[in-house]
């Protein structure tokens, strides 16, 4: 299958991801390696996908990086730079496709809703209570920085364009969080944040959720 549906790619990659985490060594360093492998897998599965779908597929990577960063900060582990490097790789990839108008290229699949979205979210959050809580609570786990109004608006349905917009939104805040703790100058932080914000805005403006 040259361009598998997002649902198939997510389910296959989730099984691979959870299997990797069941290995004999599951420390924080290993989790970062597993997250990197997940990013590479999702990228390789989207070579012929639309720009929106390429970005939307990365939602599980963002979810895991938020978890890793939280656990590292909570326990004081010094693996922050490994997370930064992986986030920078993901940002560089996203920026290539950010703002591309799929409609202009005759691609209309981006209007499609992701089938079984609720079940897919549960597959990814199973190791953090997924399946044992209400749908809205699972969204809070999978999309940790979204507001209640966005969760309520999704209501178990999410299109590829909307999902891509959410990924852009979360990546921006994840990278911003890492930048605040990088120790750089205020001027460098402001310049870098402004540049990223411009690119993210250009991409987000293409997605229905934030129009």
Coordinates of C-alpha atoms in Angstrom, one line a residue:
X1 CA 0.0 0.0 0.0
X2 CA 1.7 3.2 -1.2
X3 CA -0.2 5.6 0.9
X4 CA -1.9 3.7 3.8
X5 CA -4.7 5.4 5.7
X6 CA -3.7 7.2 8.8
X7 CA -5.7 4.7 10.9
X8 CA -3.7 1.7 9.6
X9 CA -0.4 3.5 10.0
X10 CA -1.2 4.6 13.6
X11 CA -2.4 1.2 14.7
X12 CA 0.6 -0.6 13.2
X13 CA 3.0 2.0 14.7
X14 CA 1.3 1.8 18.1
X15 CA 1.8 -1.9 18.3
X16 CA 5.4 -1.5 17.3
X17 CA 5.9 1.3 19.8
X18 CA 4.3 -0.5 22.8
X19 CA 6.3 -3.7 21.9
X20 CA 9.5 -1.7 22.0
X21 CA 8.7 -0.3 25.4
X22 CA 8.2 -3.8 26.8
X23 CA 11.9 -4.6 26.4
X24 CA 14.1 -5.5 29.3
X25 CA 15.6 -2.0 29.4
X26 CA 13.0 0.7 29.5
X27 CA 14.8 3.7 31.1
X28 CA 14.4 7.3 30.0
X29 CA 17.3 7.1 27.5
X30 CA 15.7 4.0 25.9
X31 CA 12.3 5.8 25.7
X32 CA 14.0 8.6 23.7
X33 CA 15.4 6.1 21.3
X34 CA 12.0 4.5 20.9
X35 CA 10.4 7.9 20.3
X36 CA 13.1 8.6 17.6
X37 CA 12.3 5.2 16.0
X38 CA 8.6 6.0 16.0
X39 CA 9.3 9.4 14.3
X40 CA 11.3 7.6 11.6
X41 CA 8.7 5.0 11.1
X42 CA 5.8 7.5 10.7
X43 CA 7.9 9.5 8.3
X44 CA 8.7 6.5 6.2
X45 CA 5.0 5.5 6.0
X46 CA 4.0 8.9 4.7
X47 CA 6.3 9.4 1.6
X48 CA 3.4 9.7 -0.7
X49 CA 1.0 11.4 1.7
X50 CA -0.4 14.9 1.5
X51 CA 1.4 17.7 3.5
X52 CA -1.5 17.7 6.1
X53 CA -1.3 14.0 6.6
X54 CA 2.5 14.0 7.0
X55 CA 2.1 16.4 9.9
X56 CA -1.0 14.8 11.4
X57 CA 0.7 11.4 11.5
X58 CA 3.2 12.8 14.0
X59 CA 0.7 13.4 16.8
X60 CA 1.8 10.2 18.7
X61 CA 5.4 11.4 18.7
X62 CA 4.5 14.7 20.2
X63 CA 2.4 12.9 22.8
X64 CA 5.3 10.7 23.8
X65 CA 7.8 13.6 23.9
X66 CA 5.6 15.5 26.3
X67 CA 5.5 12.4 28.5
X68 CA 9.2 11.9 28.4
X69 CA 9.9 15.5 29.1
X70 CA 7.5 15.5 32.0
X71 CA 9.1 12.4 33.5
X72 CA 12.6 13.7 33.0
X73 CA 11.7 17.0 34.7
X74 CA 9.9 15.2 37.5
X75 CA 12.8 12.9 38.4
X76 CA 15.6 15.2 37.6
X77 CA 17.3 13.2 34.8
X78 CA 19.8 15.0 32.6
X79 CA 18.5 13.8 29.2
X80 CA 17.0 17.1 28.1
X81 CA 19.4 17.6 25.2
X82 CA 18.4 14.3 23.7
X83 CA 14.8 15.5 23.7
X84 CA 15.8 18.8 22.2
X85 CA 17.6 17.2 19.4
X86 CA 14.6 15.0 18.6
X87 CA 12.2 17.9 18.7
X88 CA 14.5 20.0 16.4
X89 CA 14.5 17.1 13.9
X90 CA 10.7 17.0 14.0
X91 CA 10.4 20.7 13.6
X92 CA 12.8 20.7 10.6
X93 CA 10.6 18.0 9.0
X94 CA 7.4 19.8 9.7
X95 CA 8.7 23.1 8.4
X96 CA 9.2 21.6 5.0
X97 CA 5.5 20.9 4.6
X98 CA 4.0 23.6 6.8
X99 CA 1.8 26.0 4.9
X100 CA 1.5 23.8 1.7
X101 CA -2.0 24.1 0.3
X102 CA -3.2 20.6 -0.4
X103 CA -6.3 21.9 -2.1
X104 CA -4.1 23.7 -4.7
X105 CA -2.5 20.3 -5.4
X106 CA -5.9 18.7 -5.9
X107 CA -5.8 16.7 -2.7
X108 CA -9.2 16.6 -1.0
X109 CA -8.7 13.7 1.4
X110 CA -7.7 16.2 4.0
X111 CA -11.4 16.9 4.7
X112 CA -11.9 13.3 5.7
X113 CA -12.5 12.5 9.3
X114 CA -10.1 10.0 11.0
X115 CA -12.1 6.8 11.4
X116 CA -12.3 5.2 14.9
X117 CA -10.4 8.2 16.3
X118 CA -11.6 7.5 19.8
X119 CA -10.3 3.9 19.6
X120 CA -7.0 5.0 18.1
X121 CA -6.4 7.5 21.0
X122 CA -7.0 4.7 23.4
X123 CA -4.5 2.5 21.7
X124 CA -1.8 5.1 22.2
X125 CA -2.8 6.0 25.8
X126 CA -3.3 2.4 27.0
X127 CA -0.1 2.6 29.2
X128 CA -1.4 5.8 30.8
X129 CA -5.0 4.8 31.6
X130 CA -6.4 4.7 28.1
X131 CA -9.6 2.7 27.9
X132 CA -10.4 3.1 31.6
X133 CA -11.5 6.7 31.4
X134 CA -14.0 8.8 29.5
X135 CA -13.2 10.0 25.9
X136 CA -12.7 13.6 26.9
X137 CA -10.2 12.6 29.6
X138 CA -8.3 10.5 27.1
X139 CA -8.0 13.5 24.8
X140 CA -6.5 15.4 27.7
X141 CA -3.8 12.7 28.0
X142 CA -3.1 12.5 24.3
X143 CA -3.2 16.3 23.6
X144 CA -1.9 17.7 26.9
X145 CA -1.9 21.4 25.9
X146 CA -5.3 21.8 24.3
X147 CA -8.2 23.7 25.9
X148 CA -11.6 22.3 26.9
X149 CA -13.3 24.1 24.0
X150 CA -11.1 22.3 21.4
X151 CA -11.7 18.9 23.1
X152 CA -15.5 19.5 23.2
X153 CA -15.5 20.7 19.5
X154 CA -13.8 17.5 18.4
X155 CA -16.5 15.3 20.0
X156 CA -14.9 11.9 18.9
X157 CA -14.4 13.2 15.3
X158 CA -11.2 14.7 14.0
X159 CA -10.3 15.5 10.4
X160 CA -6.8 15.2 9.0
X161 CA -6.6 19.0 8.6
X162 CA -7.7 19.6 12.1
X163 CA -5.3 17.0 13.5
X164 CA -2.4 18.6 11.5
X165 CA -3.3 22.0 13.1
X166 CA -3.3 20.5 16.5
X167 CA 0.2 18.9 15.9
X168 CA 1.6 22.3 14.8
X169 CA 0.1 24.0 17.9
X170 CA 1.6 21.4 20.3
X171 CA 5.0 21.3 18.6
X172 CA 5.2 25.1 19.0
X173 CA 4.6 24.9 22.7
X174 CA 6.8 21.9 23.2
X175 CA 9.7 23.6 21.5
X176 CA 9.0 26.9 23.4
X177 CA 9.1 25.0 26.7
X178 CA 12.5 23.5 25.8
X179 CA 13.8 26.9 24.7
X180 CA 12.9 28.5 28.0
X181 CA 15.2 26.0 29.8
X182 CA 18.1 26.2 27.3
X183 CA 20.0 29.0 29.0
X184 CA 20.3 31.2 25.9
X185 CA 20.0 34.9 25.9
X186 CA 16.6 36.7 25.9
X187 CA 17.2 38.2 22.5
X188 CA 18.0 34.8 20.9
X189 CA 14.9 33.3 22.5
X190 CA 12.6 36.1 21.2
X191 CA 14.1 35.9 17.7
X192 CA 13.9 32.1 17.5
X193 CA 10.4 32.1 18.9
X194 CA 9.2 34.8 16.5
X195 CA 10.6 32.9 13.5
X196 CA 9.0 29.7 14.5
X197 CA 5.7 31.4 15.3
X198 CA 5.6 32.9 11.8
X199 CA 6.1 29.5 10.2
X200 CA 3.6 27.8 12.5
X201 CA 1.0 30.6 11.8
X202 CA 1.4 30.1 8.1
X203 CA 0.8 26.4 8.5
X204 CA -2.1 26.7 11.0
X205 CA -3.9 29.2 8.7
X206 CA -4.3 26.3 6.2
X207 CA -6.2 24.2 8.7
X208 CA -9.9 24.6 9.4
X209 CA -9.7 24.2 13.2
X210 CA -8.1 27.6 13.7
X211 CA -9.8 29.7 11.0

